[in-house]
GROMACS .gro file of C-alpha atoms in nm:
model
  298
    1UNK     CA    1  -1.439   0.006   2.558
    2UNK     CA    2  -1.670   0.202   2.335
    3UNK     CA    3  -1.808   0.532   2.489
    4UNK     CA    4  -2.060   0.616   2.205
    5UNK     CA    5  -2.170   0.425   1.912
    6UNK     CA    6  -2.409   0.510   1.678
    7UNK     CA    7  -2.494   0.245   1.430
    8UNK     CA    8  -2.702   0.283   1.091
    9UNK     CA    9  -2.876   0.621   1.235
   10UNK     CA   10  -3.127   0.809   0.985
   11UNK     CA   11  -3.294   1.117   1.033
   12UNK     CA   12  -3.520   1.338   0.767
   13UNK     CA   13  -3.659   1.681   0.824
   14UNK     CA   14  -3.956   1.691   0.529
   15UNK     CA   15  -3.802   1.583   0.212
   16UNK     CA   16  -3.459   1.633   0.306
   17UNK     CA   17  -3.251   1.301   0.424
   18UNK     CA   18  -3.032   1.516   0.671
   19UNK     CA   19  -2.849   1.176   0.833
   20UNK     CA   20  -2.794   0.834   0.562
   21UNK     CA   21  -2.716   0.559   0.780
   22UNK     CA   22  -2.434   0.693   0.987
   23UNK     CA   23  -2.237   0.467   1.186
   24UNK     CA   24  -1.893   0.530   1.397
   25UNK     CA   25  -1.797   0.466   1.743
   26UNK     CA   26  -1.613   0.665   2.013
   27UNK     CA   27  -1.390   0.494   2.240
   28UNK     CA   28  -1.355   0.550   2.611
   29UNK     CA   29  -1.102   0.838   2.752
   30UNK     CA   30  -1.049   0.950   2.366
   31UNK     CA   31  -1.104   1.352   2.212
   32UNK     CA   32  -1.279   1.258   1.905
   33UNK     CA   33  -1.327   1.485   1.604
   34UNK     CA   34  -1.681   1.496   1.433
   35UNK     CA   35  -1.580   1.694   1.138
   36UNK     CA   36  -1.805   1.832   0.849
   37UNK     CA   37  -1.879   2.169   0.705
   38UNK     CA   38  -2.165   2.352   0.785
   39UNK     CA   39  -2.458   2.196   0.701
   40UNK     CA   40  -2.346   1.843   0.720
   41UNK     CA   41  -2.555   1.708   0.974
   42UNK     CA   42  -2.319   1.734   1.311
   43UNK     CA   43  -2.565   1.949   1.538
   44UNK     CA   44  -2.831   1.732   1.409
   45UNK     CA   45  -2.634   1.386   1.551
   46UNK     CA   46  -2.555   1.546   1.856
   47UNK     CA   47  -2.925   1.586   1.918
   48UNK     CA   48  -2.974   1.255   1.877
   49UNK     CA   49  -2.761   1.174   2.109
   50UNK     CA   50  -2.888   1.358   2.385
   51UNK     CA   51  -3.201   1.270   2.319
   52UNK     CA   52  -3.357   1.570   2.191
   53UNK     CA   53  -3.469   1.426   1.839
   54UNK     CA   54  -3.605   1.144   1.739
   55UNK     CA   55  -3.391   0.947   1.481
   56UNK     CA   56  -3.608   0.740   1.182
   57UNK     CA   57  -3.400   0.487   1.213
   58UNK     CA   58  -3.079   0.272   1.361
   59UNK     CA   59  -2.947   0.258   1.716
   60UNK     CA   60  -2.731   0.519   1.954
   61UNK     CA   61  -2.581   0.417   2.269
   62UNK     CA   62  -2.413   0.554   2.577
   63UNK     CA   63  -2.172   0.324   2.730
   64UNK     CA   64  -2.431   0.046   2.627
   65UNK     CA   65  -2.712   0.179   2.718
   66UNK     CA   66  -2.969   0.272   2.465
   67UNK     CA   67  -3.056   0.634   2.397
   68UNK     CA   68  -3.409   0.705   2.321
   69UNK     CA   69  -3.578   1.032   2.230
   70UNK     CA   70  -3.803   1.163   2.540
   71UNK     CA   71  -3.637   0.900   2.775
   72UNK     CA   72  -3.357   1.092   2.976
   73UNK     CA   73  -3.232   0.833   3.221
   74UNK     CA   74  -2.935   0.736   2.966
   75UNK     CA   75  -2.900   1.098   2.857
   76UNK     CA   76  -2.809   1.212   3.250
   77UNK     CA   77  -2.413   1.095   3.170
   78UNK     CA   78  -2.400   1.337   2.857
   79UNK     CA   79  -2.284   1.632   2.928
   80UNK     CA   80  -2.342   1.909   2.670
   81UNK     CA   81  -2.140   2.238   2.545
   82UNK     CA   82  -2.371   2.392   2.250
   83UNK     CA   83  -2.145   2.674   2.049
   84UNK     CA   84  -2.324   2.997   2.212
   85UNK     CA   85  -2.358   2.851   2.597
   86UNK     CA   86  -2.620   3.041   2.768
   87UNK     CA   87  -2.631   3.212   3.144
   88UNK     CA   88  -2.802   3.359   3.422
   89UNK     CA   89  -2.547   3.671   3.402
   90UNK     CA   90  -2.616   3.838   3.660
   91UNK     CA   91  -2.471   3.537   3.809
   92UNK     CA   92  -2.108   3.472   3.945
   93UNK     CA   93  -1.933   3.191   3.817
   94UNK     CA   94  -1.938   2.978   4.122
   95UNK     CA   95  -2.289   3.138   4.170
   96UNK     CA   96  -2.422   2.946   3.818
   97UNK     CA   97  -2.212   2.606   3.916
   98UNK     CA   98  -2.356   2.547   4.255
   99UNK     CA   99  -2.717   2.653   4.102
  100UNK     CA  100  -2.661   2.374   3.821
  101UNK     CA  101  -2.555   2.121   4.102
  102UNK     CA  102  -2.882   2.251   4.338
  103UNK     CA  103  -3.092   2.165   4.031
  104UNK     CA  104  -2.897   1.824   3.991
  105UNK     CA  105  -2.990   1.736   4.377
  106UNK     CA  106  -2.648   1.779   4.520
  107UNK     CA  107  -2.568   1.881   4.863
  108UNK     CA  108  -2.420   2.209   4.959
  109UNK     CA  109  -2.088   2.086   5.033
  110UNK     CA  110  -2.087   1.846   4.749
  111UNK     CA  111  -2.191   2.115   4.515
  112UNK     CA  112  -1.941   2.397   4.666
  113UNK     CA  113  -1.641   2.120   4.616
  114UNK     CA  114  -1.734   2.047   4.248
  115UNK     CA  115  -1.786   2.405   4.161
  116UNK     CA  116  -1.417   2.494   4.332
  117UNK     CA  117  -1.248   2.202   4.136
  118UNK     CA  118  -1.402   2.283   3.790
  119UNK     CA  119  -1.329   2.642   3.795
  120UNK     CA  120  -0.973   2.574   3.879
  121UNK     CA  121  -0.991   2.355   3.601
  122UNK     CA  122  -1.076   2.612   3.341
  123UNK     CA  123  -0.880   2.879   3.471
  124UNK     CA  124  -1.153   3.110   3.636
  125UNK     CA  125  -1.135   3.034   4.019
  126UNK     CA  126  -1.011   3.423   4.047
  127UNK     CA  127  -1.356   3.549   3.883
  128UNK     CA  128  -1.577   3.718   4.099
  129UNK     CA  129  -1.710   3.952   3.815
  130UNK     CA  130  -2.087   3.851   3.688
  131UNK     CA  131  -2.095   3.671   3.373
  132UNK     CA  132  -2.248   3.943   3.186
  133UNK     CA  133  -1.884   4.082   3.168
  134UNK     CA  134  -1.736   3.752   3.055
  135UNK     CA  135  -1.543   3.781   2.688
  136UNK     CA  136  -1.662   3.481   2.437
  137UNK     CA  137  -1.388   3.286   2.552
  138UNK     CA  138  -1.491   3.270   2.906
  139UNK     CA  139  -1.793   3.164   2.861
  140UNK     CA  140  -1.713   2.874   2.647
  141UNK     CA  141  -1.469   2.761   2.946
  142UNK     CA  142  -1.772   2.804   3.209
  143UNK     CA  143  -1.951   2.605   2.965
  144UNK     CA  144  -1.713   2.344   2.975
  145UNK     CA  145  -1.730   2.356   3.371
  146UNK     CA  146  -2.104   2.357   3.354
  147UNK     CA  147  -2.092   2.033   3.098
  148UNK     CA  148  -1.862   1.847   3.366
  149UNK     CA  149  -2.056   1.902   3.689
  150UNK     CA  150  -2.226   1.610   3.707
  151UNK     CA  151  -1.993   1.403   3.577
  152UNK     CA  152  -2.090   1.249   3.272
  153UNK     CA  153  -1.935   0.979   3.085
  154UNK     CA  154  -1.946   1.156   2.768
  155UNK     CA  155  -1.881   1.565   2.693
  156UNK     CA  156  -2.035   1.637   2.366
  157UNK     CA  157  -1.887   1.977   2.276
  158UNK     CA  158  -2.089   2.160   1.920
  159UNK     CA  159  -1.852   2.371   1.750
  160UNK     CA  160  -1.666   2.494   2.042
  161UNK     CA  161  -1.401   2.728   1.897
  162UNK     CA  162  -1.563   2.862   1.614
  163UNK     CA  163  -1.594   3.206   1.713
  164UNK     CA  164  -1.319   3.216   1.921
  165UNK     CA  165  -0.989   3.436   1.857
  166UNK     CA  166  -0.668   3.252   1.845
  167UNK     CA  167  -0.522   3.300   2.229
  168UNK     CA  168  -0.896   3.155   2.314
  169UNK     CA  169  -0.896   2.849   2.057
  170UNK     CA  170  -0.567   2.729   2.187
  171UNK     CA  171  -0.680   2.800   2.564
  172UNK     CA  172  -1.016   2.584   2.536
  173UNK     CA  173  -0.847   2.322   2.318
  174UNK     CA  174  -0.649   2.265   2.561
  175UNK     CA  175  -0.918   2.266   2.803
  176UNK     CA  176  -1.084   1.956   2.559
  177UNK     CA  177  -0.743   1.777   2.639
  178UNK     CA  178  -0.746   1.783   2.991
  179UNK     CA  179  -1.086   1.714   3.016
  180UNK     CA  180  -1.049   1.323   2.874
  181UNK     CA  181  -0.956   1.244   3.211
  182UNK     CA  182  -1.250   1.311   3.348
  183UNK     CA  183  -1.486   1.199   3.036
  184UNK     CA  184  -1.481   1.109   2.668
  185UNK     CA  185  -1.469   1.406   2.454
  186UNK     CA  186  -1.670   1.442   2.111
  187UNK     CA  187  -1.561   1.740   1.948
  188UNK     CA  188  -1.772   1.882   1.667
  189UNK     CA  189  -1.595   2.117   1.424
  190UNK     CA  190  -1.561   2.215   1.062
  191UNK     CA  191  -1.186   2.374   1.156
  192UNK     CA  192  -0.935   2.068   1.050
  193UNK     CA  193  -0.652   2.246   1.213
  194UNK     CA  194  -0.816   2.199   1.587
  195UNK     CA  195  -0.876   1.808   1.508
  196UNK     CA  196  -0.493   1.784   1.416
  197UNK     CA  197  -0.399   1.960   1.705
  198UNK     CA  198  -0.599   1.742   1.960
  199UNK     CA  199  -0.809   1.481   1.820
  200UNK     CA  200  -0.698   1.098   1.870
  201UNK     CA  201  -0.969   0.930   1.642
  202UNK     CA  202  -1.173   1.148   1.375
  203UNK     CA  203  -1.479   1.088   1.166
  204UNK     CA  204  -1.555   1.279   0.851
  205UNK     CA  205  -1.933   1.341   0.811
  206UNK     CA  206  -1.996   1.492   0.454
  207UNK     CA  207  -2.371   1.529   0.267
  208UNK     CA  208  -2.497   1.341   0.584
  209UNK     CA  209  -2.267   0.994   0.532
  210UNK     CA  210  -1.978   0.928   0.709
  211UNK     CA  211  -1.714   0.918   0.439
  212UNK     CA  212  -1.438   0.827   0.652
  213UNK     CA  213  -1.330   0.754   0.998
  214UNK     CA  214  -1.047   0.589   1.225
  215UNK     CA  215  -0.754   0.697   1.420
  216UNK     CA  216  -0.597   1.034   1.371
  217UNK     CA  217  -0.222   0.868   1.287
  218UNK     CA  218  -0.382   0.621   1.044
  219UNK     CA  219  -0.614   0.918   0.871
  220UNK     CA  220  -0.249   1.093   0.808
  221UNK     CA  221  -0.107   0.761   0.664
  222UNK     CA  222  -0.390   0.734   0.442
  223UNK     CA  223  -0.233   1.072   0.190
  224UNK     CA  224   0.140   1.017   0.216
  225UNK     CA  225   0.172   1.250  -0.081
  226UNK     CA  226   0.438   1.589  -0.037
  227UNK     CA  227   0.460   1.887  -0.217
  228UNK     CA  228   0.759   2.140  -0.256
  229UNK     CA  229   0.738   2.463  -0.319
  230UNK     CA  230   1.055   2.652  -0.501
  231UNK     CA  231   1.082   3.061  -0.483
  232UNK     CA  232   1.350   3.192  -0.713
  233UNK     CA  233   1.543   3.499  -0.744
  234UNK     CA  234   1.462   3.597  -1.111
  235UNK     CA  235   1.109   3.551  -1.288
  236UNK     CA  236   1.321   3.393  -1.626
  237UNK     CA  237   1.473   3.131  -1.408
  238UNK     CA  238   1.176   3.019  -1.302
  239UNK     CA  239   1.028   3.024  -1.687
  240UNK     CA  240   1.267   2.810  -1.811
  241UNK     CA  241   1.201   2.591  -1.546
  242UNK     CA  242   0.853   2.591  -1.615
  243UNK     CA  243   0.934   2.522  -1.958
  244UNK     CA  244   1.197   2.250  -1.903
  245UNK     CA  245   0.986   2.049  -1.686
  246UNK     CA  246   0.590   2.044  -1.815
  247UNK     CA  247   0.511   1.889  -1.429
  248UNK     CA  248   0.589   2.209  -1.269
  249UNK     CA  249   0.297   2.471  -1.151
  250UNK     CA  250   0.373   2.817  -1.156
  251UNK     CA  251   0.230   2.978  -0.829
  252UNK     CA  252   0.287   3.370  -0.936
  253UNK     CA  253   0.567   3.592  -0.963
  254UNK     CA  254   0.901   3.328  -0.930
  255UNK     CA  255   0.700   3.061  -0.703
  256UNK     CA  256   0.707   2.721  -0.857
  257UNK     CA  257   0.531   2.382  -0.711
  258UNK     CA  258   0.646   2.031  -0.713
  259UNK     CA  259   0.394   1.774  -0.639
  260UNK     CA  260   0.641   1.499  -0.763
  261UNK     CA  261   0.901   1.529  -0.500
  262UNK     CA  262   1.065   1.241  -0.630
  263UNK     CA  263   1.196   1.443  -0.930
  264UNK     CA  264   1.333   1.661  -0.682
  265UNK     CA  265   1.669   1.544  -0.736
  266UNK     CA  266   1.615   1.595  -1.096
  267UNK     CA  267   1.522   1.966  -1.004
  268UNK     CA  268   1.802   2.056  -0.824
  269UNK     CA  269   2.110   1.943  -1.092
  270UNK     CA  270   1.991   2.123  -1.353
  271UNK     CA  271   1.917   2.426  -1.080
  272UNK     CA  272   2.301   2.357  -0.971
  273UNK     CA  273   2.422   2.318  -1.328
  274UNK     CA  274   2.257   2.635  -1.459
  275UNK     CA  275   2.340   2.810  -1.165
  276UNK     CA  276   1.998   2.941  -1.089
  277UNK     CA  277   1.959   3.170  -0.728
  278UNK     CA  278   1.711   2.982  -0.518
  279UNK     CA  279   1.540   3.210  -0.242
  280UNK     CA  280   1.324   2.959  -0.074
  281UNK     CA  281   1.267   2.586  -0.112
  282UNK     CA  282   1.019   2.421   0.134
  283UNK     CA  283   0.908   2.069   0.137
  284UNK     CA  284   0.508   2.038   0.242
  285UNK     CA  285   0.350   1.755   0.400
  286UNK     CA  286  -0.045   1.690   0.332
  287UNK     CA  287  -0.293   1.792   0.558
  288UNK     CA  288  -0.596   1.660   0.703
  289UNK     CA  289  -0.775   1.905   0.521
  290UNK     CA  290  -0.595   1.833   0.208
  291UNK     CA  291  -0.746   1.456   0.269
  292UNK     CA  292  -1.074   1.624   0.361
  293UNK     CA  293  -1.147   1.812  -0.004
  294UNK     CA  294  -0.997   1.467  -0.151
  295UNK     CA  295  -1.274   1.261   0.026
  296UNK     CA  296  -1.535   1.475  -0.071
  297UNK     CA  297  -1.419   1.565  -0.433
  298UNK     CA  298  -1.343   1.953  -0.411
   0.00000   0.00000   0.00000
């Protein structure tokens, strides 16, 4: 079952076309990348799919129920991290949750519960400190606590690692993991890396068109191409290389690239004939980002 899907959306700001007819769906249960550089028009989505814009033109929907701007009975199972969450610091953690879930009409007990569960969840049931002396990285995991409380269908989660040092990106991606059992996950981001690590289906959102989109394993498939990479002990071995074979790339000092592994073979008997000292050779498989800069021609 589809989740989210946006089809044909449009949106201008003056006389720039931010959004040209995007269209992609997000299954149920799924972490699902939204990936563009800055600029590309993710925040700008996202809005629209909470409601908070108006688009000029196409349909979004939220486990089939239309989203409109200024109507927020569809919008009440999104649940929203923005990339710099916002507090009450001089709140406790469990302090903020069972305030959200007082706003949300929730009983005491009810709220209490929920509050207990989440922070387990994202590691800060032992916090008793105010939030004003929370690091970056906890705050983005009360975010994703706060985002969860009510239980929404969808978590739409802007750029939620950006800023985050690497101990913290790994922590709250795999925060974004665990919390697919509880809703689907749309995961804005302009760091490919994150997307491989955790994403299951990805859309690429470039100049405000999606450019492509499907299943992480089949985006992979879709660039099968390897490179090697060849580090030699002397800088005149790796010259006459360079001018024995005119496909080679010299990479600096005695570093030498292959992007026709199947002349690999080739390589290597006249490396073994010559008796040339390797140091390092290392066989590279493409990236997503490597597909990325393909897609949109840089």
């Amino acid at each position: 079952m589809e989740m989210l899907t946006l089809s044909h959306v449009a949106k201008r700001f003056g006389e720039k076309q931010v959004l040209k007819d995007v269209s992609f769906s997000v299954p149920e249960h799924t972490v699902f990348g939204f990936v563009g550089k800055n600029g590309a028009g993710k925040t700008t989505a996202m809005k629209l799919i909470l409601g908070l814009l108006a688009s000029d033109g196409g349909e979004i929907s939220v486990n089939g129920t239309p989203i409109c701007y200024g109507n927020g009975s569809a919008s009440q199972s999104v649940g929203y991290l923005p990339d710099v969450p916002e507090f009450y610091d001089y709140m406790t953690p469990e302090e903020y949750l069972c305030f959200c879930g007082e706003i949300a009409g929730m009983s005491k007990r009810e709220r209490k519960a929920r509050s207990e569960e989440l922070l387990r969840l994202v590691g800060l049931e032992q916090e008793t400190r105010r939030i004003q002396g929370f690091s970056r990285g906890m705050k983005q995991r009360l975010g994703i606590a706060q985002a969860l409380f009510c239980r929404p269908r969808l978590l739409i989660c802007d750029e939620p690692t950006s800023a985050l040092d690497p101990v913290g990106r790994r922590e709250l991606l795999d925060l974004l993991v665990n919390a697919k059992e509880q809703a689907t996950v749309l995961f804005s981001t302009h760091i490919l890396s994150d997307v491989e690590q955790i994403c299951d289906e990805i859309a690429f959102l470039h100049e405000g068109k999606i450019v492509m989109q499907g299943p992480l394993e089949k985006m992979r498939k879709k660039r099968k191409d390897t490179l090697a990479e060849l580090e030699l002990e002397r800088k005149e071995d790796a010259e006459f290389l360079l001018s024995e074979f005119p496909f080679l790339e010299s990479l600096g000092r005695n570093r030498i690239l292959l992007r026709e592994t199947e002349r690999l073979p080739e390589l290597l008997r006249v490396i073994a004939d010559r008796r040339l000292s390797i140091l390092c050779l290392e066989r590279q498989e493409a990236t997503l980002e490597d597909l990325f800069l393909e897609v949109v021609g840089e």
